[in-house]
PDB file of C-alpha atoms in Angstrom:
ATOM      1  CA  UNK A   1     -43.633 112.894  54.898  1.00  0.00           C
ATOM      2  CA  UNK A   2     -41.332 115.515  56.413  1.00  0.00           C
ATOM      3  CA  UNK A   3     -40.193 115.168  60.017  1.00  0.00           C
ATOM      4  CA  UNK A   4     -42.009 117.310  62.622  1.00  0.00           C
ATOM      5  CA  UNK A   5     -40.832 120.898  62.546  1.00  0.00           C
ATOM      6  CA  UNK A   6     -41.710 124.221  64.131  1.00  0.00           C
ATOM      7  CA  UNK A   7     -42.263 125.481  60.587  1.00  0.00           C
ATOM      8  CA  UNK A   8     -45.615 124.778  58.912  1.00  0.00           C
ATOM      9  CA  UNK A   9     -45.968 124.976  55.127  1.00  0.00           C
ATOM     10  CA  UNK A  10     -49.400 126.112  53.872  1.00  0.00           C
ATOM     11  CA  UNK A  11     -50.554 125.718  50.261  1.00  0.00           C
ATOM     12  CA  UNK A  12     -53.426 127.195  48.222  1.00  0.00           C
ATOM     13  CA  UNK A  13     -53.083 130.579  49.929  1.00  0.00           C
ATOM     14  CA  UNK A  14     -55.026 132.853  47.581  1.00  0.00           C
ATOM     15  CA  UNK A  15     -54.321 136.551  47.189  1.00  0.00           C
ATOM     16  CA  UNK A  16     -57.441 137.347  49.185  1.00  0.00           C
ATOM     17  CA  UNK A  17     -55.947 135.635  52.260  1.00  0.00           C
ATOM     18  CA  UNK A  18     -54.021 137.932  54.603  1.00  0.00           C
ATOM     19  CA  UNK A  19     -51.337 137.280  57.203  1.00  0.00           C
ATOM     20  CA  UNK A  20     -53.946 137.945  59.898  1.00  0.00           C
ATOM     21  CA  UNK A  21     -56.161 135.184  58.449  1.00  0.00           C
ATOM     22  CA  UNK A  22     -53.352 132.626  58.728  1.00  0.00           C
ATOM     23  CA  UNK A  23     -52.448 133.780  62.224  1.00  0.00           C
ATOM     24  CA  UNK A  24     -56.060 133.255  63.245  1.00  0.00           C
ATOM     25  CA  UNK A  25     -55.832 129.633  62.067  1.00  0.00           C
ATOM     26  CA  UNK A  26     -52.716 128.785  64.071  1.00  0.00           C
ATOM     27  CA  UNK A  27     -52.577 131.049  67.122  1.00  0.00           C
ATOM     28  CA  UNK A  28     -55.062 128.859  69.079  1.00  0.00           C
ATOM     29  CA  UNK A  29     -52.267 126.251  69.190  1.00  0.00           C
ATOM     30  CA  UNK A  30     -49.442 128.575  70.305  1.00  0.00           C
ATOM     31  CA  UNK A  31     -47.503 131.704  69.423  1.00  0.00           C
ATOM     32  CA  UNK A  32     -46.417 132.253  65.815  1.00  0.00           C
ATOM     33  CA  UNK A  33     -42.865 133.632  65.851  1.00  0.00           C
ATOM     34  CA  UNK A  34     -42.359 134.181  62.093  1.00  0.00           C
ATOM     35  CA  UNK A  35     -44.512 134.282  58.979  1.00  0.00           C
ATOM     36  CA  UNK A  36     -43.395 134.432  55.338  1.00  0.00           C
ATOM     37  CA  UNK A  37     -45.951 134.890  52.534  1.00  0.00           C
ATOM     38  CA  UNK A  38     -44.941 133.440  49.147  1.00  0.00           C
ATOM     39  CA  UNK A  39     -47.496 135.303  47.064  1.00  0.00           C
ATOM     40  CA  UNK A  40     -46.156 134.210  43.704  1.00  0.00           C
ATOM     41  CA  UNK A  41     -46.750 130.570  44.603  1.00  0.00           C
ATOM     42  CA  UNK A  42     -49.954 130.933  46.701  1.00  0.00           C
ATOM     43  CA  UNK A  43     -48.084 129.529  49.698  1.00  0.00           C
ATOM     44  CA  UNK A  44     -46.921 130.574  53.159  1.00  0.00           C
ATOM     45  CA  UNK A  45     -44.477 129.453  55.844  1.00  0.00           C
ATOM     46  CA  UNK A  46     -45.253 129.957  59.538  1.00  0.00           C
ATOM     47  CA  UNK A  47     -42.886 129.196  62.401  1.00  0.00           C
ATOM     48  CA  UNK A  48     -44.505 128.231  65.691  1.00  0.00           C
ATOM     49  CA  UNK A  49     -42.874 128.914  69.043  1.00  0.00           C
ATOM     50  CA  UNK A  50     -42.123 125.211  69.548  1.00  0.00           C
ATOM     51  CA  UNK A  51     -42.630 121.814  67.893  1.00  0.00           C
ATOM     52  CA  UNK A  52     -45.395 120.862  70.322  1.00  0.00           C
ATOM     53  CA  UNK A  53     -47.522 123.745  68.993  1.00  0.00           C
ATOM     54  CA  UNK A  54     -46.976 122.817  65.344  1.00  0.00           C
ATOM     55  CA  UNK A  55     -47.682 119.123  65.995  1.00  0.00           C
ATOM     56  CA  UNK A  56     -50.926 120.008  67.809  1.00  0.00           C
ATOM     57  CA  UNK A  57     -52.001 122.225  64.919  1.00  0.00           C
ATOM     58  CA  UNK A  58     -51.360 119.607  62.228  1.00  0.00           C
ATOM     59  CA  UNK A  59     -53.007 116.859  64.270  1.00  0.00           C
ATOM     60  CA  UNK A  60     -56.133 118.999  64.547  1.00  0.00           C
ATOM     61  CA  UNK A  61     -56.176 120.015  60.896  1.00  0.00           C
ATOM     62  CA  UNK A  62     -55.634 116.421  59.741  1.00  0.00           C
ATOM     63  CA  UNK A  63     -59.196 115.760  60.900  1.00  0.00           C
ATOM     64  CA  UNK A  64     -60.712 119.195  60.208  1.00  0.00           C
ATOM     65  CA  UNK A  65     -60.255 120.766  56.783  1.00  0.00           C
ATOM     66  CA  UNK A  66     -58.944 124.324  57.340  1.00  0.00           C
ATOM     67  CA  UNK A  67     -60.757 126.952  55.297  1.00  0.00           C
ATOM     68  CA  UNK A  68     -59.952 130.655  54.973  1.00  0.00           C
ATOM     69  CA  UNK A  69     -62.356 133.091  53.289  1.00  0.00           C
ATOM     70  CA  UNK A  70     -64.154 130.169  51.650  1.00  0.00           C
ATOM     71  CA  UNK A  71     -60.938 128.606  50.298  1.00  0.00           C
ATOM     72  CA  UNK A  72     -59.493 125.274  51.491  1.00  0.00           C
ATOM     73  CA  UNK A  73     -55.841 125.512  52.516  1.00  0.00           C
ATOM     74  CA  UNK A  74     -53.510 122.569  53.040  1.00  0.00           C
ATOM     75  CA  UNK A  75     -50.860 122.198  55.733  1.00  0.00           C
ATOM     76  CA  UNK A  76     -47.799 120.044  56.272  1.00  0.00           C
ATOM     77  CA  UNK A  77     -44.501 120.196  58.130  1.00  0.00           C
ATOM     78  CA  UNK A  78     -41.789 122.122  56.322  1.00  0.00           C
ATOM     79  CA  UNK A  79     -38.437 120.501  55.627  1.00  0.00           C
ATOM     80  CA  UNK A  80     -36.913 123.548  57.383  1.00  0.00           C
ATOM     81  CA  UNK A  81     -36.612 123.578  61.155  1.00  0.00           C
ATOM     82  CA  UNK A  82     -36.172 127.360  61.304  1.00  0.00           C
ATOM     83  CA  UNK A  83     -37.110 130.330  59.120  1.00  0.00           C
ATOM     84  CA  UNK A  84     -34.681 133.058  58.128  1.00  0.00           C
ATOM     85  CA  UNK A  85     -35.671 136.551  57.074  1.00  0.00           C
ATOM     86  CA  UNK A  86     -34.403 135.945  53.533  1.00  0.00           C
ATOM     87  CA  UNK A  87     -37.533 135.084  51.592  1.00  0.00           C
ATOM     88  CA  UNK A  88     -35.553 134.139  48.506  1.00  0.00           C
ATOM     89  CA  UNK A  89     -34.145 131.121  50.296  1.00  0.00           C
ATOM     90  CA  UNK A  90     -37.676 129.805  50.853  1.00  0.00           C
ATOM     91  CA  UNK A  91     -38.604 130.072  47.214  1.00  0.00           C
ATOM     92  CA  UNK A  92     -35.951 127.459  46.493  1.00  0.00           C
ATOM     93  CA  UNK A  93     -36.900 124.999  49.214  1.00  0.00           C
ATOM     94  CA  UNK A  94     -38.360 121.544  48.801  1.00  0.00           C
ATOM     95  CA  UNK A  95     -41.812 122.138  50.300  1.00  0.00           C
ATOM     96  CA  UNK A  96     -43.573 121.128  47.078  1.00  0.00           C
ATOM     97  CA  UNK A  97     -43.279 124.669  45.749  1.00  0.00           C
ATOM     98  CA  UNK A  98     -42.492 123.561  42.217  1.00  0.00           C
ATOM     99  CA  UNK A  99     -44.661 124.320  39.196  1.00  0.00           C
ATOM    100  CA  UNK A 100     -47.967 122.413  38.900  1.00  0.00           C
ATOM    101  CA  UNK A 101     -47.723 118.917  37.426  1.00  0.00           C
ATOM    102  CA  UNK A 102     -50.308 116.532  35.950  1.00  0.00           C
ATOM    103  CA  UNK A 103     -50.925 114.524  39.149  1.00  0.00           C
ATOM    104  CA  UNK A 104     -53.485 115.669  41.735  1.00  0.00           C
ATOM    105  CA  UNK A 105     -53.720 114.535  45.346  1.00  0.00           C
ATOM    106  CA  UNK A 106     -57.359 114.332  46.455  1.00  0.00           C
ATOM    107  CA  UNK A 107     -58.253 114.019  50.154  1.00  0.00           C
ATOM    108  CA  UNK A 108     -61.771 113.199  51.373  1.00  0.00           C
ATOM    109  CA  UNK A 109     -62.613 113.771  55.029  1.00  0.00           C
ATOM    110  CA  UNK A 110     -65.643 112.227  56.751  1.00  0.00           C
ATOM    111  CA  UNK A 111     -66.341 109.573  54.100  1.00  0.00           C
ATOM    112  CA  UNK A 112     -70.041 108.735  54.158  1.00  0.00           C
ATOM    113  CA  UNK A 113     -70.011 105.972  51.525  1.00  0.00           C
ATOM    114  CA  UNK A 114     -67.357 103.751  49.931  1.00  0.00           C
ATOM    115  CA  UNK A 115     -65.380 105.652  47.286  1.00  0.00           C
ATOM    116  CA  UNK A 116     -64.409 103.490  44.324  1.00  0.00           C
ATOM    117  CA  UNK A 117     -62.064 104.113  41.418  1.00  0.00           C
ATOM    118  CA  UNK A 118     -65.174 104.339  39.212  1.00  0.00           C
ATOM    119  CA  UNK A 119     -66.611 107.166  41.331  1.00  0.00           C
ATOM    120  CA  UNK A 120     -63.319 109.046  41.252  1.00  0.00           C
ATOM    121  CA  UNK A 121     -63.107 108.622  37.489  1.00  0.00           C
ATOM    122  CA  UNK A 122     -66.663 109.944  37.136  1.00  0.00           C
ATOM    123  CA  UNK A 123     -65.716 113.099  39.060  1.00  0.00           C
ATOM    124  CA  UNK A 124     -62.355 113.841  37.435  1.00  0.00           C
ATOM    125  CA  UNK A 125     -62.951 112.817  33.820  1.00  0.00           C
ATOM    126  CA  UNK A 126     -65.003 115.971  33.242  1.00  0.00           C
ATOM    127  CA  UNK A 127     -61.756 117.980  33.152  1.00  0.00           C
ATOM    128  CA  UNK A 128     -59.602 115.832  30.886  1.00  0.00           C
ATOM    129  CA  UNK A 129     -58.292 112.366  30.085  1.00  0.00           C
ATOM    130  CA  UNK A 130     -57.522 110.469  33.305  1.00  0.00           C
ATOM    131  CA  UNK A 131     -54.630 108.062  32.764  1.00  0.00           C
ATOM    132  CA  UNK A 132     -54.367 106.507  36.212  1.00  0.00           C
ATOM    133  CA  UNK A 133     -56.003 106.554  39.666  1.00  0.00           C
ATOM    134  CA  UNK A 134     -54.438 105.158  42.830  1.00  0.00           C
ATOM    135  CA  UNK A 135     -56.423 105.278  46.084  1.00  0.00           C
ATOM    136  CA  UNK A 136     -55.180 104.708  49.636  1.00  0.00           C
ATOM    137  CA  UNK A 137     -55.997 105.444  53.266  1.00  0.00           C
ATOM    138  CA  UNK A 138     -53.951 107.852  55.407  1.00  0.00           C
ATOM    139  CA  UNK A 139     -54.406 109.395  58.837  1.00  0.00           C
ATOM    140  CA  UNK A 140     -55.674 112.568  57.136  1.00  0.00           C
ATOM    141  CA  UNK A 141     -58.517 110.538  55.592  1.00  0.00           C
ATOM    142  CA  UNK A 142     -59.235 108.830  52.266  1.00  0.00           C
ATOM    143  CA  UNK A 143     -56.752 109.939  49.608  1.00  0.00           C
ATOM    144  CA  UNK A 144     -56.178 109.292  45.922  1.00  0.00           C
ATOM    145  CA  UNK A 145     -53.676 110.246  43.243  1.00  0.00           C
ATOM    146  CA  UNK A 146     -55.238 111.205  39.909  1.00  0.00           C
ATOM    147  CA  UNK A 147     -52.921 111.378  36.894  1.00  0.00           C
ATOM    148  CA  UNK A 148     -54.067 113.392  33.864  1.00  0.00           C
ATOM    149  CA  UNK A 149     -52.688 113.206  30.366  1.00  0.00           C
ATOM    150  CA  UNK A 150     -51.500 116.822  30.534  1.00  0.00           C
ATOM    151  CA  UNK A 151     -50.589 119.420  33.144  1.00  0.00           C
ATOM    152  CA  UNK A 152     -53.192 121.805  31.701  1.00  0.00           C
ATOM    153  CA  UNK A 153     -55.990 119.315  32.442  1.00  0.00           C
ATOM    154  CA  UNK A 154     -54.786 118.846  36.026  1.00  0.00           C
ATOM    155  CA  UNK A 155     -54.638 122.603  36.627  1.00  0.00           C
ATOM    156  CA  UNK A 156     -58.152 123.029  35.214  1.00  0.00           C
ATOM    157  CA  UNK A 157     -59.501 120.225  37.406  1.00  0.00           C
ATOM    158  CA  UNK A 158     -57.869 121.670  40.514  1.00  0.00           C
ATOM    159  CA  UNK A 159     -59.333 125.118  39.888  1.00  0.00           C
ATOM    160  CA  UNK A 160     -62.819 123.756  39.178  1.00  0.00           C
ATOM    161  CA  UNK A 161     -63.048 121.264  42.029  1.00  0.00           C
ATOM    162  CA  UNK A 162     -61.808 123.708  44.664  1.00  0.00           C
ATOM    163  CA  UNK A 163     -65.040 125.660  44.244  1.00  0.00           C
ATOM    164  CA  UNK A 164     -67.053 122.673  45.648  1.00  0.00           C
ATOM    165  CA  UNK A 165     -70.102 123.199  43.419  1.00  0.00           C
ATOM    166  CA  UNK A 166     -73.116 120.896  43.256  1.00  0.00           C
ATOM    167  CA  UNK A 167     -71.979 119.299  39.988  1.00  0.00           C
ATOM    168  CA  UNK A 168     -69.000 117.767  41.767  1.00  0.00           C
ATOM    169  CA  UNK A 169     -71.207 116.341  44.508  1.00  0.00           C
ATOM    170  CA  UNK A 170     -73.622 115.009  41.908  1.00  0.00           C
ATOM    171  CA  UNK A 171     -70.818 113.232  40.067  1.00  0.00           C
ATOM    172  CA  UNK A 172     -69.722 111.549  43.286  1.00  0.00           C
ATOM    173  CA  UNK A 173     -73.263 110.228  43.743  1.00  0.00           C
ATOM    174  CA  UNK A 174     -73.346 108.743  40.250  1.00  0.00           C
ATOM    175  CA  UNK A 175     -74.566 111.741  38.301  1.00  0.00           C
ATOM    176  CA  UNK A 176     -77.469 112.955  40.442  1.00  0.00           C
ATOM    177  CA  UNK A 177     -77.656 114.761  43.753  1.00  0.00           C
ATOM    178  CA  UNK A 178     -78.892 112.819  46.800  1.00  0.00           C
ATOM    179  CA  UNK A 179     -82.679 112.816  47.373  1.00  0.00           C
ATOM    180  CA  UNK A 180     -83.880 116.101  48.799  1.00  0.00           C
ATOM    181  CA  UNK A 181     -80.714 118.042  47.866  1.00  0.00           C
ATOM    182  CA  UNK A 182     -81.172 120.687  45.155  1.00  0.00           C
ATOM    183  CA  UNK A 183     -77.650 122.156  45.068  1.00  0.00           C
ATOM    184  CA  UNK A 184     -79.161 125.629  44.577  1.00  0.00           C
ATOM    185  CA  UNK A 185     -79.485 126.690  48.218  1.00  0.00           C
ATOM    186  CA  UNK A 186     -77.464 129.817  49.016  1.00  0.00           C
ATOM    187  CA  UNK A 187     -78.240 130.104  52.741  1.00  0.00           C
ATOM    188  CA  UNK A 188     -75.281 128.992  54.859  1.00  0.00           C
ATOM    189  CA  UNK A 189     -76.649 129.304  58.410  1.00  0.00           C
ATOM    190  CA  UNK A 190     -78.695 126.575  60.083  1.00  0.00           C
ATOM    191  CA  UNK A 191     -80.964 127.064  63.095  1.00  0.00           C
ATOM    192  CA  UNK A 192     -80.773 124.145  65.524  1.00  0.00           C
ATOM    193  CA  UNK A 193     -83.612 124.081  68.052  1.00  0.00           C
ATOM    194  CA  UNK A 194     -84.882 121.935  70.921  1.00  0.00           C
ATOM    195  CA  UNK A 195     -81.358 121.197  72.180  1.00  0.00           C
ATOM    196  CA  UNK A 196     -80.898 119.193  75.358  1.00  0.00           C
ATOM    197  CA  UNK A 197     -78.808 121.718  77.294  1.00  0.00           C
ATOM    198  CA  UNK A 198     -77.563 119.062  79.725  1.00  0.00           C
ATOM    199  CA  UNK A 199     -76.068 116.892  76.988  1.00  0.00           C
ATOM    200  CA  UNK A 200     -75.240 119.235  74.088  1.00  0.00           C
ATOM    201  CA  UNK A 201     -72.564 121.913  73.774  1.00  0.00           C
ATOM    202  CA  UNK A 202     -70.677 123.642  70.953  1.00  0.00           C
ATOM    203  CA  UNK A 203     -68.095 120.833  70.720  1.00  0.00           C
ATOM    204  CA  UNK A 204     -70.812 118.223  70.215  1.00  0.00           C
ATOM    205  CA  UNK A 205     -72.553 120.391  67.636  1.00  0.00           C
ATOM    206  CA  UNK A 206     -69.223 120.631  65.827  1.00  0.00           C
ATOM    207  CA  UNK A 207     -69.012 116.799  65.811  1.00  0.00           C
ATOM    208  CA  UNK A 208     -72.467 116.674  64.268  1.00  0.00           C
ATOM    209  CA  UNK A 209     -72.208 119.285  61.512  1.00  0.00           C
ATOM    210  CA  UNK A 210     -68.532 118.965  60.541  1.00  0.00           C
ATOM    211  CA  UNK A 211     -69.480 115.672  58.875  1.00  0.00           C
ATOM    212  CA  UNK A 212     -71.053 117.665  56.056  1.00  0.00           C
ATOM    213  CA  UNK A 213     -68.557 120.452  55.419  1.00  0.00           C
ATOM    214  CA  UNK A 214     -66.539 123.283  56.898  1.00  0.00           C
ATOM    215  CA  UNK A 215     -67.986 125.107  59.875  1.00  0.00           C
ATOM    216  CA  UNK A 216     -67.400 128.855  59.951  1.00  0.00           C
ATOM    217  CA  UNK A 217     -68.865 129.423  63.420  1.00  0.00           C
ATOM    218  CA  UNK A 218     -71.250 127.985  66.008  1.00  0.00           C
ATOM    219  CA  UNK A 219     -73.205 130.188  68.403  1.00  0.00           C
ATOM    220  CA  UNK A 220     -75.422 128.921  71.220  1.00  0.00           C
ATOM    221  CA  UNK A 221     -77.849 131.696  72.127  1.00  0.00           C
ATOM    222  CA  UNK A 222     -77.360 132.781  75.744  1.00  0.00           C
ATOM    223  CA  UNK A 223     -80.944 133.941  76.191  1.00  0.00           C
ATOM    224  CA  UNK A 224     -82.244 130.691  74.614  1.00  0.00           C
ATOM    225  CA  UNK A 225     -79.654 127.961  75.351  1.00  0.00           C
ATOM    226  CA  UNK A 226     -81.773 125.311  73.610  1.00  0.00           C
ATOM    227  CA  UNK A 227     -81.219 127.180  70.311  1.00  0.00           C
ATOM    228  CA  UNK A 228     -78.002 127.425  68.261  1.00  0.00           C
ATOM    229  CA  UNK A 229     -76.859 128.923  64.965  1.00  0.00           C
ATOM    230  CA  UNK A 230     -74.436 126.909  62.815  1.00  0.00           C
ATOM    231  CA  UNK A 231     -72.832 128.682  59.853  1.00  0.00           C
ATOM    232  CA  UNK A 232     -71.462 126.395  57.141  1.00  0.00           C
ATOM    233  CA  UNK A 233     -68.947 127.448  54.469  1.00  0.00           C
ATOM    234  CA  UNK A 234     -71.567 127.394  51.707  1.00  0.00           C
ATOM    235  CA  UNK A 235     -75.219 126.673  51.016  1.00  0.00           C
ATOM    236  CA  UNK A 236     -74.637 123.212  49.563  1.00  0.00           C
ATOM    237  CA  UNK A 237     -72.937 122.020  52.755  1.00  0.00           C
ATOM    238  CA  UNK A 238     -75.822 123.409  54.797  1.00  0.00           C
ATOM    239  CA  UNK A 239     -78.306 121.592  52.567  1.00  0.00           C
ATOM    240  CA  UNK A 240     -76.438 118.294  52.894  1.00  0.00           C
ATOM    241  CA  UNK A 241     -76.454 118.632  56.692  1.00  0.00           C
ATOM    242  CA  UNK A 242     -80.212 119.192  56.817  1.00  0.00           C
ATOM    243  CA  UNK A 243     -80.962 116.181  54.591  1.00  0.00           C
ATOM    244  CA  UNK A 244     -78.777 113.573  56.308  1.00  0.00           C
ATOM    245  CA  UNK A 245     -80.025 113.544  59.899  1.00  0.00           C
ATOM    246  CA  UNK A 246     -81.243 109.907  59.773  1.00  0.00           C
ATOM    247  CA  UNK A 247     -79.903 106.408  60.709  1.00  0.00           C
ATOM    248  CA  UNK A 248     -76.240 106.471  61.836  1.00  0.00           C
ATOM    249  CA  UNK A 249     -73.317 104.837  60.033  1.00  0.00           C
ATOM    250  CA  UNK A 250     -70.384 103.690  62.181  1.00  0.00           C
ATOM    251  CA  UNK A 251     -66.964 103.167  60.581  1.00  0.00           C
ATOM    252  CA  UNK A 252     -63.340 102.544  61.626  1.00  0.00           C
ATOM    253  CA  UNK A 253     -64.482  99.658  63.835  1.00  0.00           C
ATOM    254  CA  UNK A 254     -62.063  97.052  65.124  1.00  0.00           C
ATOM    255  CA  UNK A 255     -62.126  93.949  62.917  1.00  0.00           C
ATOM    256  CA  UNK A 256     -63.183  91.674  65.785  1.00  0.00           C
ATOM    257  CA  UNK A 257     -65.751  94.001  67.357  1.00  0.00           C
ATOM    258  CA  UNK A 258     -68.959  92.239  68.339  1.00  0.00           C
ATOM    259  CA  UNK A 259     -72.517  93.459  67.899  1.00  0.00           C
ATOM    260  CA  UNK A 260     -72.941  93.252  71.673  1.00  0.00           C
ATOM    261  CA  UNK A 261     -69.980  95.583  72.282  1.00  0.00           C
ATOM    262  CA  UNK A 262     -71.304  98.077  69.741  1.00  0.00           C
ATOM    263  CA  UNK A 263     -74.775  98.019  71.302  1.00  0.00           C
ATOM    264  CA  UNK A 264     -73.335  98.510  74.772  1.00  0.00           C
ATOM    265  CA  UNK A 265     -71.363 101.514  73.543  1.00  0.00           C
ATOM    266  CA  UNK A 266     -74.348 103.259  71.928  1.00  0.00           C
ATOM    267  CA  UNK A 267     -77.516 102.085  73.706  1.00  0.00           C
ATOM    268  CA  UNK A 268     -77.230 104.565  76.599  1.00  0.00           C
ATOM    269  CA  UNK A 269     -78.428 107.218  74.167  1.00  0.00           C
ATOM    270  CA  UNK A 270     -81.723 105.597  73.212  1.00  0.00           C
ATOM    271  CA  UNK A 271     -83.602 102.529  72.039  1.00  0.00           C
ATOM    272  CA  UNK A 272     -81.839 100.690  69.217  1.00  0.00           C
ATOM    273  CA  UNK A 273     -84.295  98.860  66.958  1.00  0.00           C
ATOM    274  CA  UNK A 274     -81.809  97.290  64.572  1.00  0.00           C
ATOM    275  CA  UNK A 275     -78.126  96.861  63.710  1.00  0.00           C
ATOM    276  CA  UNK A 276     -76.184  95.523  60.758  1.00  0.00           C
ATOM    277  CA  UNK A 277     -72.425  94.855  60.725  1.00  0.00           C
ATOM    278  CA  UNK A 278     -70.648  94.544  57.358  1.00  0.00           C
ATOM    279  CA  UNK A 279     -67.311  95.040  55.613  1.00  0.00           C
ATOM    280  CA  UNK A 280     -66.327  97.379  52.755  1.00  0.00           C
ATOM    281  CA  UNK A 281     -62.869  96.889  51.261  1.00  0.00           C
ATOM    282  CA  UNK A 282     -61.870  94.916  54.337  1.00  0.00           C
ATOM    283  CA  UNK A 283     -63.003  97.668  56.740  1.00  0.00           C
ATOM    284  CA  UNK A 284     -65.506  96.794  59.483  1.00  0.00           C
ATOM    285  CA  UNK A 285     -68.577  99.081  59.521  1.00  0.00           C
ATOM    286  CA  UNK A 286     -72.103  99.108  60.908  1.00  0.00           C
ATOM    287  CA  UNK A 287     -75.556 100.627  60.504  1.00  0.00           C
ATOM    288  CA  UNK A 288     -77.421 101.367  63.731  1.00  0.00           C
ATOM    289  CA  UNK A 289     -81.112 102.324  63.652  1.00  0.00           C
ATOM    290  CA  UNK A 290     -82.490 104.198  66.662  1.00  0.00           C
ATOM    291  CA  UNK A 291     -86.139 104.587  67.535  1.00  0.00           C
ATOM    292  CA  UNK A 292     -86.014 108.343  66.938  1.00  0.00           C
ATOM    293  CA  UNK A 293     -83.870 110.911  65.154  1.00  0.00           C
ATOM    294  CA  UNK A 294     -83.281 112.660  68.484  1.00  0.00           C
ATOM    295  CA  UNK A 295     -81.704 109.513  69.941  1.00  0.00           C
ATOM    296  CA  UNK A 296     -79.570 108.950  66.838  1.00  0.00           C
ATOM    297  CA  UNK A 297     -78.360 112.550  66.993  1.00  0.00           C
ATOM    298  CA  UNK A 298     -77.436 112.264  70.660  1.00  0.00           C
ATOM    299  CA  UNK A 299     -75.493 109.058  69.962  1.00  0.00           C
ATOM    300  CA  UNK A 300     -73.578 110.724  67.136  1.00  0.00           C
ATOM    301  CA  UNK A 301     -72.567 113.878  68.987  1.00  0.00           C
ATOM    302  CA  UNK A 302     -71.622 111.931  72.112  1.00  0.00           C
ATOM    303  CA  UNK A 303     -69.828 108.942  70.620  1.00  0.00           C
ATOM    304  CA  UNK A 304     -68.192 110.228  67.400  1.00  0.00           C
ATOM    305  CA  UNK A 305     -64.377 109.887  67.668  1.00  0.00           C
ATOM    306  CA  UNK A 306     -64.564 107.818  70.875  1.00  0.00           C
ATOM    307  CA  UNK A 307     -62.576 104.605  71.542  1.00  0.00           C
ATOM    308  CA  UNK A 308     -64.178 101.180  71.196  1.00  0.00           C
ATOM    309  CA  UNK A 309     -62.093  98.029  71.641  1.00  0.00           C
ATOM    310  CA  UNK A 310     -58.851  99.695  70.582  1.00  0.00           C
ATOM    311  CA  UNK A 311     -60.198 101.713  67.631  1.00  0.00           C
ATOM    312  CA  UNK A 312     -61.392 105.315  67.424  1.00  0.00           C
ATOM    313  CA  UNK A 313     -64.766 105.010  65.762  1.00  0.00           C
ATOM    314  CA  UNK A 314     -66.273 107.513  63.321  1.00  0.00           C
ATOM    315  CA  UNK A 315     -70.013 108.154  63.154  1.00  0.00           C
ATOM    316  CA  UNK A 316     -72.083 109.861  60.493  1.00  0.00           C
ATOM    317  CA  UNK A 317     -75.705 109.762  59.436  1.00  0.00           C
ATOM    318  CA  UNK A 318     -76.582 107.193  56.797  1.00  0.00           C
ATOM    319  CA  UNK A 319     -78.653 108.006  53.712  1.00  0.00           C
ATOM    320  CA  UNK A 320     -80.644 104.840  54.379  1.00  0.00           C
ATOM    321  CA  UNK A 321     -83.740 104.987  56.563  1.00  0.00           C
ATOM    322  CA  UNK A 322     -84.215 101.244  57.100  1.00  0.00           C
ATOM    323  CA  UNK A 323     -81.986  98.185  57.446  1.00  0.00           C
TER     324      UNK A 323
END
């Protein structure tokens, strides 16, 4: 990985994405002093005012998938510390701007269930002959390298999977969509009602719904503060969110965490009727069943990404309804 730099390299910048769109992504973290669009390679280089701003931006987007006009974009530090005005110099740099090859890097944020090599093969084999799969865990989330027999197959897979259609989700679940999910919903906006205004805000709603996709915007209605609108990037993500508000799944636990410590951390949000601690691929995880969905939701939005015995825990809703 490149050393921290004021310059951020952005990939998968489609022709529909404008300079203003990219500025909107990064200006919340600081001033952008220079921007170079590399249209021929679907890439861009942006120079922040200082390294602190660029580090803050990449730390945020390592946990939240940035999306512009419905397209995922990918960020990393550039190998350049400064940008010049000569665009031709950037087209020869080493920021992975070479021609496509036959190896894809797949990143999965907010993993709900263990992802095996078999599941990955099921997803990617539809686009060509998969020679090799290597999976690993990074700070950005679960990642895997998928090697195809030819560059053409890799390019086809990349183009198809970037659309995020229901067939891809179905493949990840073993060939069928999860119960209750049709994959045909086109409505992207969810109405969230009966909010506890003392305990819920836009940040906590983001914690809740970002588990199921990219959030375009969240609006709490001023005249009815117990009501909010949450717009997801597409209808499938909205449908997944609606169908998974059940028992919570806690991951990224410390290996020696006790059931008592976990209960103490979560029980302030409601009555817990059952817990189950287990390991998947050497990672400590837990299922926690609350008495009501309201209590489980409050626990998720309040305790997702909070520290517990030296680890920052991650919480999502489980597909299971009983232990």
